[in-house]
Amino acid sequence: MTESNIAVSDAPLLRTPLHALHVAHGAKMAGFAGYDMPIQYPTGILTEHLHTRSAAGLFDVSHMGQGFLIGPDHRTTALALEAMVPADILNLAPGRQRYTQFLDETGGILDDLMVTRSPDPAEDGVLMLVVNAACKDQDFAHVDAHLPANVKLIRAPHRALLALQGPKAAEALARHCPDTASMPFMSGISTKFDNIDCHVSRSGYTGEDGYEISMRVEKVERVARALMSEPEVKLIGLGARDSLRLEAGLCLYGHDIDRTTSPVEGALVWSIQKRRREEGGFPGAERVQRELRDGPSRKRVGILPEGRQPAREGSEIVDQNGAKIGVVTSGGFGPSLNGPLAMGYVDTVHAIIGAPVQLVVRGKNLPAKIAAMPFVPNGYYRG
Amino acid sequence: MSVRYTKDHEYIRIEGDTGVVGITDYAQGQLGDVVFVELPEVGKRVGKGEQAAVVESVKAASEVYAPVSGEVVEVNSALEGAPATVNEDATGNGWFLKVKLANAGELDSLMDEAAYKAYCDSL
């Protein structure tokens, strides 16, 4: 028996500040984005996934890249970032957060990221960025190379990041950090967890209500242990993080989106606000505006295989006559869905919810249907 | 009753001229939650070391190889509706297929239980 899709690299793996805690809790560790990360704990991915959907899961995401953009005022900093991303940052209110993408000159996606405007009036002109671990060095070099002289990027490797996700995340966190209870989805505050300074945003990547908590590296173990002692909370590994985000219809960079895909093809138009669609002024705007006008040639869609067999990344998508119309970019088994699910790109004429397609798995064609995403309803807190 | 093991963590339990093939308890632990098993057609001839089945966990698909050459004479169809049986009882009800041995001499190249245990401890 052999597993086919374990990533292999010769470089020594980095460790997050919680590495020893993961090992002590029996985590199965593996390389991910250059870090030795917990894939699952002894109870397994299925249990971890379902626990996160029913209670609260604690994820160590300290491998992700955190940084601050600092300029003289919000307008200056926002416009500097808008030169790299298609989201409306200028009209982002204090303490509000947005999802966006770094684009290259052809509109291809260099990475996706979260941007939060500091809620503190004394920090006008400060934006917090969280980027993917695998891309962070390139991202920060890219940002450095494109900033005007009066806006600086300060990388924050001294900060760790936890995600607390699930319908009971709010009540568990509120015992340590009461002012997080009423935060709206996609907002951020500076606050204290017990007596520890942290930035908390109400966001995440599981489709559930939840938070991301950023604090100094030397404080993260205290925060993690305090949360783990809450009855609702269980440690969750990257395996369940992947199945949770797939059920939520969220993209994994390097798989579902990359330099060859535009945000329009990637079905991320919702993240490009009206002003930017009309004005452009970001890398690749010509392509993005053309695709918005004429439609892209292919589009990211959800796919539900019939039956029980999963179709993995790389499986061809073919039409009823067996002609290739696309490819699966993420696929697996959804524990909450209790069945297989996938996302991938198909020629736009086939991107119709309910349309029958076939997925080629080990030489056989599995019947499937184009499906709406998210695959399971999301539980975001809307106040 | 004699059981032999491969380095790829398949077992074969010899019952007369037939062997019952599955994956070991160590293997199911490494895989995690099994969500799908693809079994061969009865009557298929497999060569030693050739792919005989596929087992899928939440995170990955893994190939299961035939420990010996022979003809598939029975498959465990119950796994289609209850793949988690592989996790719960890998060496009992979680078996994959039965193969009629083409060459019993091939068993000599496989590990016995003590050798397999030592092999797993070394991993």
Short mmCIF file of C-alpha atoms in Angstrom, two decimals:
data_model
loop_
_atom_site.label_atom_id
_atom_site.label_comp_id
_atom_site.label_asym_id
_atom_site.label_seq_id
_atom_site.Cartn_x
_atom_site.Cartn_y
_atom_site.Cartn_z
CA MET A 1 0.00 0.00 0.00
CA THR A 2 1.42 3.39 -0.88
CA GLU A 3 0.13 6.91 -0.56
CA SER A 4 0.53 8.92 -3.69
CA ASN A 5 0.25 12.55 -2.70
CA ILE A 6 2.63 13.33 0.14
CA ALA A 7 4.72 16.40 -0.63
CA VAL A 8 8.43 15.83 -0.43
CA SER A 9 11.11 18.49 -0.01
CA ASP A 10 14.75 18.36 0.98
CA ALA A 11 14.78 21.68 2.84
CA PRO A 12 14.72 21.44 6.64
CA LEU A 13 11.22 22.15 7.93
CA LEU A 14 10.47 25.21 10.03
CA ARG A 15 8.46 24.95 13.23
CA THR A 16 5.70 27.11 14.66
CA PRO A 17 5.94 28.10 18.35
CA LEU A 18 3.35 25.40 19.13
CA HIS A 19 5.30 22.54 17.52
CA ALA A 20 6.07 20.81 20.83
CA LEU A 21 2.45 21.15 21.93
CA HIS A 22 1.23 19.44 18.73
CA VAL A 23 3.69 16.59 19.20
CA ALA A 24 2.74 16.23 22.88
CA HIS A 25 -0.91 15.90 21.80
CA GLY A 26 -0.09 13.03 19.48
CA ALA A 27 -0.28 14.96 16.21
CA LYS A 28 0.77 13.28 13.01
CA MET A 29 3.18 15.86 11.61
CA ALA A 30 4.07 16.47 7.98
CA GLY A 31 5.66 19.14 5.82
CA PHE A 32 3.32 21.86 4.58
CA ALA A 33 4.54 25.10 2.99
CA GLY A 34 7.98 24.55 4.49
CA TYR A 35 6.67 23.97 8.03
CA ASP A 36 6.36 20.78 10.05
CA MET A 37 2.62 21.00 10.74
CA PRO A 38 -0.01 18.88 12.50
CA ILE A 39 -2.09 17.07 9.87
CA GLN A 40 -4.30 15.32 12.39
CA TYR A 41 -4.48 14.33 16.06
CA PRO A 42 -5.23 10.81 17.29
CA THR A 43 -9.02 11.05 16.89
CA GLY A 44 -8.61 11.62 13.14
CA ILE A 45 -9.77 14.02 10.45
CA LEU A 46 -13.41 12.90 10.37
CA THR A 47 -13.91 13.54 14.09
CA GLU A 48 -11.97 16.81 13.99
CA HIS A 49 -13.99 18.06 11.04
CA LEU A 50 -17.36 17.22 12.63
CA HIS A 51 -16.26 18.67 15.96
CA THR A 52 -15.46 21.99 14.28
CA ARG A 53 -18.90 22.05 12.63
CA SER A 54 -20.70 21.27 15.90
CA ALA A 55 -18.58 22.93 18.62
CA ALA A 56 -15.22 24.71 18.22
CA GLY A 57 -11.89 23.78 16.68
CA LEU A 58 -8.54 25.40 17.46
CA PHE A 59 -6.06 25.61 14.57
CA ASP A 60 -2.43 26.69 14.72
CA VAL A 61 -1.96 28.81 11.60
CA SER A 62 1.22 30.50 12.76
CA HIS A 63 2.93 29.44 9.54
CA MET A 64 0.91 32.04 7.66
CA GLY A 65 2.54 35.36 6.81
CA GLN A 66 1.55 38.38 8.87
CA GLY A 67 2.58 41.93 8.10
CA PHE A 68 1.62 45.56 8.52
CA LEU A 69 1.46 48.22 5.86
CA ILE A 70 2.18 51.57 7.44
CA GLY A 71 1.66 54.90 5.73
CA PRO A 72 0.95 58.50 6.77
CA ASP A 73 -2.83 58.12 6.49
CA HIS A 74 -5.44 55.57 5.38
CA ARG A 75 -5.84 57.03 1.91
CA THR A 76 -2.13 56.79 1.14
CA THR A 77 -1.76 53.23 2.46
CA ALA A 78 -5.00 52.05 0.84
CA LEU A 79 -4.07 53.43 -2.58
CA ALA A 80 -0.62 51.82 -2.31
CA LEU A 81 -2.22 48.41 -1.71
CA GLU A 82 -4.92 49.00 -4.34
CA ALA A 83 -2.13 49.20 -6.92
CA MET A 84 -1.55 45.46 -6.23
CA VAL A 85 -5.04 44.08 -5.47
CA PRO A 86 -8.52 44.45 -7.05
CA ALA A 87 -10.50 45.01 -3.81
CA ASP A 88 -11.75 48.41 -2.67
CA ILE A 89 -9.41 49.16 0.23
CA LEU A 90 -9.96 52.92 0.18
CA ASN A 91 -13.55 52.53 1.40
CA LEU A 92 -12.71 49.88 3.98
CA ALA A 93 -13.97 51.30 7.29
CA PRO A 94 -11.79 51.27 10.43
CA GLY A 95 -11.81 47.80 11.98
CA ARG A 96 -13.19 46.11 8.87
CA GLN A 97 -11.62 43.26 6.93
CA ARG A 98 -11.63 42.18 3.30
CA TYR A 99 -10.50 39.17 1.28
CA THR A 100 -8.53 39.96 -1.89
CA GLN A 101 -5.75 38.75 -4.20
CA PHE A 102 -2.35 39.96 -5.32
CA LEU A 103 -2.55 39.97 -9.13
CA ASP A 104 0.21 39.91 -11.71
CA GLU A 105 0.25 42.07 -14.86
CA THR A 106 -1.86 39.52 -16.75
CA GLY A 107 -4.48 39.27 -13.98
CA GLY A 108 -3.14 35.93 -12.71
CA ILE A 109 -3.38 35.39 -8.95
CA LEU A 110 -0.05 35.60 -7.11
CA ASP A 111 -1.68 34.84 -3.75
CA ASP A 112 -4.88 35.48 -1.84
CA LEU A 113 -4.90 37.40 1.42
CA MET A 114 -6.92 39.05 4.16
CA VAL A 115 -6.62 42.80 4.74
CA THR A 116 -7.78 44.48 7.96
CA ARG A 117 -7.86 48.23 8.55
CA SER A 118 -6.73 49.10 12.05
CA PRO A 119 -9.69 50.03 14.25
CA ASP A 120 -7.56 52.46 16.25
CA PRO A 121 -7.84 56.13 15.14
CA ALA A 122 -4.26 56.59 16.39
CA GLU A 123 -3.22 53.99 13.81
CA ASP A 124 -4.76 55.69 10.78
CA GLY A 125 -2.79 54.46 7.78
CA VAL A 126 -2.15 50.96 9.15
CA LEU A 127 -3.39 47.84 7.32
CA MET A 128 -2.82 44.31 8.61
CA LEU A 129 -2.16 41.62 6.02
CA VAL A 130 -2.33 37.84 6.36
CA VAL A 131 -0.96 35.86 3.40
CA ASN A 132 -0.39 32.19 2.66
CA ALA A 133 2.62 30.48 4.21
CA ALA A 134 3.88 29.04 0.94
CA CYS A 135 3.79 32.46 -0.74
CA LYS A 136 4.83 34.80 2.06
CA ASP A 137 8.42 35.43 1.02
CA GLN A 138 7.46 36.16 -2.60
CA ASP A 139 4.43 38.20 -1.50
CA PHE A 140 6.39 40.43 0.83
CA ALA A 141 9.15 40.91 -1.74
CA HIS A 142 6.46 41.82 -4.28
CA VAL A 143 4.86 44.31 -1.89
CA ASP A 144 8.23 45.85 -1.01
CA ALA A 145 9.00 46.30 -4.69
CA HIS A 146 5.71 48.05 -5.44
CA LEU A 147 5.24 50.39 -2.46
CA PRO A 148 5.71 54.14 -2.74
CA ALA A 149 8.45 55.65 -0.54
CA ASN A 150 6.02 56.87 2.13
CA VAL A 151 4.42 53.45 2.81
CA LYS A 152 6.40 50.70 4.51
CA LEU A 153 5.82 46.99 4.91
CA ILE A 154 6.71 45.66 8.36
CA ARG A 155 6.80 41.87 8.39
CA ALA A 156 5.60 40.30 11.62
CA PRO A 157 7.43 36.98 12.14
CA HIS A 158 7.28 37.79 15.87
CA ARG A 159 3.55 37.18 15.77
CA ALA A 160 1.76 33.82 15.92
CA LEU A 161 -1.76 33.14 14.65
CA LEU A 162 -4.54 30.89 15.95
CA ALA A 163 -7.93 30.23 14.39
CA LEU A 164 -10.87 29.30 16.61
CA GLN A 165 -13.72 28.10 14.40
CA GLY A 166 -17.16 26.69 14.93
CA PRO A 167 -20.63 27.54 16.26
CA LYS A 168 -19.36 27.53 19.87
CA ALA A 169 -16.21 29.57 19.17
CA ALA A 170 -17.86 32.80 20.30
CA GLU A 171 -18.90 31.58 23.73
CA ALA A 172 -15.52 29.92 24.36
CA LEU A 173 -13.52 33.00 23.35
CA ALA A 174 -15.81 35.41 25.22
CA ARG A 175 -14.74 33.86 28.55
CA HIS A 176 -11.26 35.26 27.94
CA CYS A 177 -12.02 38.16 25.69
CA PRO A 178 -15.60 39.44 26.28
CA ASP A 179 -15.50 42.21 23.70
CA THR A 180 -15.21 39.68 20.85
CA ALA A 181 -18.76 38.39 21.35
CA SER A 182 -20.53 41.13 19.42
CA MET A 183 -17.97 41.62 16.64
CA PRO A 184 -19.52 41.38 13.17
CA PHE A 185 -18.17 38.95 10.56
CA MET A 186 -15.08 40.34 8.78
CA SER A 187 -14.12 42.86 11.44
CA GLY A 188 -11.06 43.18 13.65
CA ILE A 189 -10.23 44.66 17.05
CA SER A 190 -7.21 45.09 19.27
CA THR A 191 -8.03 43.61 22.64
CA LYS A 192 -6.75 41.54 25.55
CA PHE A 193 -7.08 37.77 25.89
CA ASP A 194 -6.89 37.38 29.66
CA ASN A 195 -4.03 39.89 30.02
CA ILE A 196 -2.37 39.26 26.68
CA ASP A 197 -2.43 41.86 23.92
CA CYS A 198 -3.83 40.49 20.68
CA HIS A 199 -5.55 41.35 17.43
CA VAL A 200 -8.75 39.41 16.90
CA SER A 201 -10.72 39.23 13.67
CA ARG A 202 -14.05 37.51 13.22
CA SER A 203 -13.17 35.44 10.20
CA GLY A 204 -11.64 32.17 9.19
CA TYR A 205 -11.53 29.59 6.46
CA THR A 206 -13.93 26.85 7.48
CA GLY A 207 -17.31 28.33 6.57
CA GLU A 208 -18.15 28.53 10.29
CA ASP A 209 -18.43 31.46 12.64
CA GLY A 210 -15.09 31.99 14.30
CA TYR A 211 -12.04 34.10 14.91
CA GLU A 212 -8.40 34.50 14.07
CA ILE A 213 -6.25 35.59 16.99
CA SER A 214 -2.84 37.17 16.41
CA MET A 215 -0.44 37.61 19.32
CA ARG A 216 3.27 37.66 19.99
CA VAL A 217 5.02 34.33 19.51
CA GLU A 218 5.97 34.02 23.18
CA LYS A 219 2.31 34.40 24.25
CA VAL A 220 0.66 31.95 21.89
CA GLU A 221 1.09 28.85 24.03
CA ARG A 222 -0.71 30.50 26.95
CA VAL A 223 -3.58 31.52 24.68
CA ALA A 224 -3.74 28.10 23.04
CA ARG A 225 -3.73 26.24 26.37
CA ALA A 226 -6.41 28.54 27.80
CA LEU A 227 -8.64 27.87 24.79
CA MET A 228 -7.93 24.12 24.85
CA SER A 229 -9.12 24.01 28.45
CA GLU A 230 -12.55 25.23 27.36
CA PRO A 231 -14.99 22.31 27.11
CA GLU A 232 -16.11 23.15 23.56
CA VAL A 233 -12.61 23.34 22.11
CA LYS A 234 -10.52 20.63 20.50
CA LEU A 235 -7.22 20.90 18.58
CA ILE A 236 -7.71 20.47 14.84
CA GLY A 237 -5.09 19.69 12.20
CA LEU A 238 -4.57 20.78 8.61
CA GLY A 239 -6.31 17.67 7.26
CA ALA A 240 -9.66 18.80 8.63
CA ARG A 241 -8.87 22.40 7.73
CA ASP A 242 -8.70 21.25 4.12
CA SER A 243 -11.97 19.26 4.17
CA LEU A 244 -13.72 22.13 6.01
CA ARG A 245 -12.64 24.77 3.50
CA LEU A 246 -13.55 22.52 0.58
CA GLU A 247 -17.08 22.01 1.92
CA ALA A 248 -17.26 25.79 2.35
CA GLY A 249 -16.31 26.24 -1.32
CA LEU A 250 -13.18 28.22 -0.42
CA CYS A 251 -10.08 28.21 -2.63
CA LEU A 252 -6.73 26.72 -1.65
CA TYR A 253 -3.99 28.76 -3.26
CA GLY A 254 -1.74 26.73 -5.55
CA HIS A 255 -4.58 24.32 -6.24
CA ASP A 256 -7.85 26.13 -6.98
CA ILE A 257 -6.26 29.45 -7.88
CA ASP A 258 -2.76 30.32 -9.10
CA ARG A 259 -0.93 32.51 -11.60
CA THR A 260 -2.80 30.91 -14.50
CA THR A 261 -6.24 31.80 -13.11
CA SER A 262 -7.87 35.23 -12.88
CA PRO A 263 -10.27 36.21 -10.10
CA VAL A 264 -13.13 36.14 -12.62
CA GLU A 265 -12.30 32.59 -13.70
CA GLY A 266 -11.88 31.71 -10.04
CA ALA A 267 -15.45 32.89 -9.26
CA LEU A 268 -14.05 35.53 -6.91
CA VAL A 269 -15.87 38.47 -8.52
CA TRP A 270 -17.68 39.05 -5.22
CA SER A 271 -14.32 40.16 -3.78
CA ILE A 272 -13.91 42.94 -6.39
CA GLN A 273 -16.07 45.87 -5.33
CA LYS A 274 -17.99 47.94 -7.89
CA ARG A 275 -15.67 50.94 -7.81
CA ARG A 276 -12.64 48.82 -8.71
CA ARG A 277 -14.52 46.90 -11.43
CA GLU A 278 -15.35 50.18 -13.08
CA GLU A 279 -12.15 52.13 -12.45
CA GLY A 280 -9.60 49.33 -12.78
CA GLY A 281 -6.17 50.57 -11.74
CA PHE A 282 -4.89 47.18 -10.52
CA PRO A 283 -2.54 44.74 -12.28
CA GLY A 284 -4.32 42.79 -14.99
CA ALA A 285 -7.35 45.13 -14.88
CA GLU A 286 -7.70 44.93 -18.65
CA ARG A 287 -8.21 41.16 -18.54
CA VAL A 288 -10.43 41.26 -15.46
CA GLN A 289 -12.66 43.96 -16.98
CA ARG A 290 -12.82 42.10 -20.29
CA GLU A 291 -13.80 38.87 -18.53
CA LEU A 292 -16.41 40.73 -16.49
CA ARG A 293 -17.86 42.14 -19.72
CA ASP A 294 -17.62 39.12 -22.04
CA GLY A 295 -17.43 36.26 -19.53
CA PRO A 296 -14.32 34.16 -18.89
CA SER A 297 -13.56 31.16 -21.07
CA ARG A 298 -13.59 28.87 -18.05
CA LYS A 299 -14.92 29.12 -14.54
CA ARG A 300 -14.41 27.52 -11.13
CA VAL A 301 -17.42 25.43 -10.11
CA GLY A 302 -18.47 22.99 -7.43
CA ILE A 303 -18.92 19.36 -8.45
CA LEU A 304 -20.84 16.61 -6.68
CA PRO A 305 -19.93 13.06 -7.76
CA GLU A 306 -22.81 10.61 -7.63
CA GLY A 307 -22.10 7.57 -5.48
CA ARG A 308 -19.37 7.35 -2.87
CA GLN A 309 -16.11 7.51 -4.79
CA PRO A 310 -14.02 10.70 -4.44
CA ALA A 311 -12.34 12.32 -7.45
CA ARG A 312 -9.04 13.93 -6.47
CA GLU A 313 -7.13 16.95 -7.74
CA GLY A 314 -6.06 16.45 -11.35
CA SER A 315 -9.02 14.27 -12.38
CA GLU A 316 -10.28 15.24 -15.84
CA ILE A 317 -13.83 16.53 -16.19
CA VAL A 318 -15.50 15.31 -19.39
CA ASP A 319 -18.91 15.88 -20.96
CA GLN A 320 -21.50 13.21 -21.68
CA ASN A 321 -19.65 12.32 -24.89
CA GLY A 322 -16.32 11.95 -23.09
CA ALA A 323 -14.80 15.19 -24.44
CA LYS A 324 -12.59 17.01 -21.95
CA ILE A 325 -14.20 20.17 -20.56
CA GLY A 326 -12.11 20.81 -17.46
CA VAL A 327 -10.11 19.53 -14.51
CA VAL A 328 -10.64 18.98 -10.78
CA THR A 329 -8.47 21.29 -8.64
CA SER A 330 -9.58 20.05 -5.19
CA GLY A 331 -11.48 16.90 -4.47
CA GLY A 332 -12.11 14.54 -1.63
CA PHE A 333 -14.66 13.48 0.92
CA GLY A 334 -16.81 15.90 2.88
CA PRO A 335 -17.46 14.58 6.39
CA SER A 336 -20.43 16.91 7.01
CA LEU A 337 -21.77 16.29 3.52
CA ASN A 338 -21.11 12.59 4.15
CA GLY A 339 -20.06 12.10 0.57
CA PRO A 340 -17.53 13.01 -2.08
CA LEU A 341 -17.19 16.58 -3.37
CA ALA A 342 -14.88 18.52 -5.64
CA MET A 343 -14.21 21.85 -7.23
CA GLY A 344 -12.56 22.53 -10.52
CA TYR A 345 -12.56 24.55 -13.71
CA VAL A 346 -14.87 23.87 -16.65
CA ASP A 347 -15.42 25.66 -19.95
CA THR A 348 -17.93 28.39 -19.14
CA VAL A 349 -20.67 26.90 -21.35
CA HIS A 350 -20.69 23.91 -18.99
CA ALA A 351 -20.68 25.98 -15.78
CA ILE A 352 -24.41 25.50 -15.15
CA ILE A 353 -25.59 24.32 -11.75
CA GLY A 354 -27.16 20.89 -12.08
CA ALA A 355 -25.52 20.10 -15.42
CA PRO A 356 -24.35 16.48 -15.67
CA VAL A 357 -20.63 15.85 -16.21
CA GLN A 358 -18.29 12.90 -15.74
CA LEU A 359 -15.08 12.70 -13.72
CA VAL A 360 -12.32 10.42 -14.96
CA VAL A 361 -10.92 8.44 -12.02
CA ARG A 362 -8.40 5.67 -12.69
CA GLY A 363 -9.67 5.23 -16.23
CA LYS A 364 -13.37 5.10 -15.33
CA ASN A 365 -15.95 7.83 -15.85
CA LEU A 366 -17.88 8.67 -12.70
CA PRO A 367 -21.21 10.50 -13.12
CA ALA A 368 -21.33 13.89 -11.37
CA LYS A 369 -23.17 17.20 -11.41
CA ILE A 370 -22.09 20.82 -11.36
CA ALA A 371 -23.16 22.06 -7.92
CA ALA A 372 -23.64 25.32 -6.06
CA MET A 373 -21.10 26.28 -3.40
CA PRO A 374 -20.80 26.28 -0.46
CA PHE A 375 -21.59 22.56 -0.26
CA VAL A 376 -22.73 22.98 3.35
CA PRO A 377 -24.42 26.18 4.59
CA ASN A 378 -21.98 28.59 6.17
CA GLY A 379 -22.44 29.79 9.71
CA TYR A 380 -20.96 33.28 9.58
CA TYR A 381 -22.08 35.64 12.34
CA ARG A 382 -24.10 38.47 10.87
CA GLY A 383 -25.07 40.07 14.18
CA MET B 1 -3.33 -20.47 10.21
CA SER B 2 -0.50 -18.52 8.66
CA VAL B 3 -0.36 -14.79 7.95
CA ARG B 4 2.31 -13.07 5.87
CA TYR B 5 3.01 -9.34 5.39
CA THR B 6 4.45 -7.02 2.74
CA LYS B 7 6.59 -3.93 3.23
CA ASP B 8 3.68 -1.97 1.79
CA HIS B 9 1.53 -3.11 4.75
CA GLU B 10 -0.74 -5.63 3.07
CA TYR B 11 -1.42 -8.91 4.85
CA ILE B 12 -2.35 -12.27 3.36
CA ARG B 13 -3.92 -14.92 5.57
CA ILE B 14 -3.53 -18.37 4.07
CA GLU B 15 -6.60 -20.60 4.08
CA GLY B 16 -5.80 -23.73 2.06
CA ASP B 17 -4.98 -22.71 -1.54
CA THR B 18 -6.54 -19.28 -1.03
CA GLY B 19 -5.24 -16.12 0.65
CA VAL B 20 -7.36 -13.41 2.31
CA VAL B 21 -5.81 -9.99 1.53
CA GLY B 22 -6.24 -6.72 3.37
CA ILE B 23 -4.25 -3.88 4.89
CA THR B 24 -2.71 -4.12 8.32
CA ASP B 25 -3.81 -2.36 11.47
CA TYR B 26 -0.66 -0.23 11.20
CA ALA B 27 -1.71 0.79 7.67
CA GLN B 28 -5.26 1.75 8.61
CA GLY B 29 -3.85 3.84 11.46
CA GLN B 30 -1.57 5.66 9.06
CA LEU B 31 -4.34 6.23 6.53
CA GLY B 32 -6.91 7.54 8.95
CA ASP B 33 -10.63 7.42 8.32
CA VAL B 34 -11.36 5.22 5.30
CA VAL B 35 -14.22 6.63 3.22
CA PHE B 36 -14.11 4.51 0.05
CA VAL B 37 -12.69 1.20 -1.14
CA GLU B 38 -12.40 0.24 -4.81
CA LEU B 39 -12.30 -3.54 -5.25
CA PRO B 40 -11.34 -5.57 -8.34
CA GLU B 41 -13.67 -7.74 -10.38
CA VAL B 42 -13.93 -11.36 -9.29
CA GLY B 43 -11.96 -13.41 -11.82
CA LYS B 44 -9.28 -10.77 -12.34
CA ARG B 45 -5.73 -12.13 -12.40
CA VAL B 46 -3.23 -10.11 -10.43
CA GLY B 47 0.53 -10.42 -10.38
CA LYS B 48 2.59 -10.16 -7.20
CA GLY B 49 3.10 -6.45 -6.44
CA GLU B 50 0.45 -5.27 -8.91
CA GLN B 51 -2.37 -2.95 -7.91
CA ALA B 52 -5.32 -4.99 -6.68
CA ALA B 53 -7.50 -2.38 -4.96
CA VAL B 54 -7.62 1.27 -3.91
CA VAL B 55 -8.38 2.57 -0.44
CA GLU B 56 -9.33 6.21 0.07
CA SER B 57 -9.18 8.19 3.28
CA VAL B 58 -10.47 11.73 3.74
CA LYS B 59 -7.12 13.07 2.59
CA ALA B 60 -5.75 10.67 -0.02
CA ALA B 61 -6.14 7.65 -2.27
CA SER B 62 -3.72 4.75 -1.73
CA GLU B 63 -3.09 1.70 -3.86
CA VAL B 64 -3.28 -1.77 -2.39
CA TYR B 65 -0.96 -4.29 -4.05
CA ALA B 66 -1.39 -8.03 -4.40
CA PRO B 67 1.04 -9.75 -2.00
CA VAL B 68 1.14 -12.77 -4.32
CA SER B 69 0.05 -13.69 -7.85
CA GLY B 70 -3.28 -15.35 -8.47
CA GLU B 71 -6.92 -15.04 -9.39
CA VAL B 72 -9.36 -12.93 -7.38
CA VAL B 73 -12.05 -15.38 -6.26
CA GLU B 74 -14.04 -13.18 -3.87
CA VAL B 75 -14.19 -9.54 -2.81
CA ASN B 76 -15.57 -8.01 0.39
CA SER B 77 -18.56 -6.15 -1.06
CA ALA B 78 -19.66 -5.16 2.44
CA LEU B 79 -16.90 -2.52 2.40
CA GLU B 80 -18.76 -0.52 -0.26
CA GLY B 81 -21.47 0.41 2.23
CA ALA B 82 -19.25 0.37 5.32
CA PRO B 83 -15.70 1.42 4.41
CA ALA B 84 -14.95 2.34 8.04
CA THR B 85 -14.84 -1.41 8.77
CA VAL B 86 -11.25 -1.19 7.49
CA ASN B 87 -10.45 1.10 10.45
CA GLU B 88 -12.45 -0.88 12.97
CA ASP B 89 -11.32 -4.39 12.07
CA ALA B 90 -8.59 -4.27 9.44
CA THR B 91 -7.46 -7.88 9.80
CA GLY B 92 -10.95 -9.32 10.38
CA ASN B 93 -14.14 -8.01 8.75
CA GLY B 94 -12.13 -5.31 6.97
CA TRP B 95 -10.54 -7.74 4.48
CA PHE B 96 -10.46 -6.68 0.81
CA LEU B 97 -10.28 -9.75 -1.40
CA LYS B 98 -9.48 -13.44 -1.62
CA VAL B 99 -6.96 -14.67 -4.13
CA LYS B 100 -6.38 -18.22 -5.33
CA LEU B 101 -2.61 -18.66 -5.08
CA ALA B 102 -0.86 -19.20 -8.41
CA ASN B 103 2.49 -19.95 -6.79
CA ALA B 104 2.61 -20.72 -3.08
CA GLY B 105 6.38 -20.31 -3.22
CA GLU B 106 5.88 -16.51 -3.45
CA LEU B 107 4.83 -16.54 0.22
CA ASP B 108 8.44 -17.25 1.20
CA SER B 109 9.44 -13.71 0.17
CA LEU B 110 6.95 -12.15 2.61
CA MET B 111 7.45 -11.34 6.29
CA ASP B 112 6.01 -13.40 9.12
CA GLU B 113 4.35 -11.65 12.05
CA ALA B 114 7.53 -11.21 14.11
CA ALA B 115 9.45 -9.81 11.14
CA TYR B 116 6.60 -7.45 10.24
CA LYS B 117 6.33 -6.19 13.81
CA ALA B 118 10.06 -5.48 13.85
CA TYR B 119 9.70 -3.74 10.47
CA CYS B 120 6.91 -1.47 11.75
CA ASP B 121 8.89 -0.67 14.89
CA SER B 122 11.76 0.45 12.67
CA LEU B 123 9.59 2.95 10.74
#
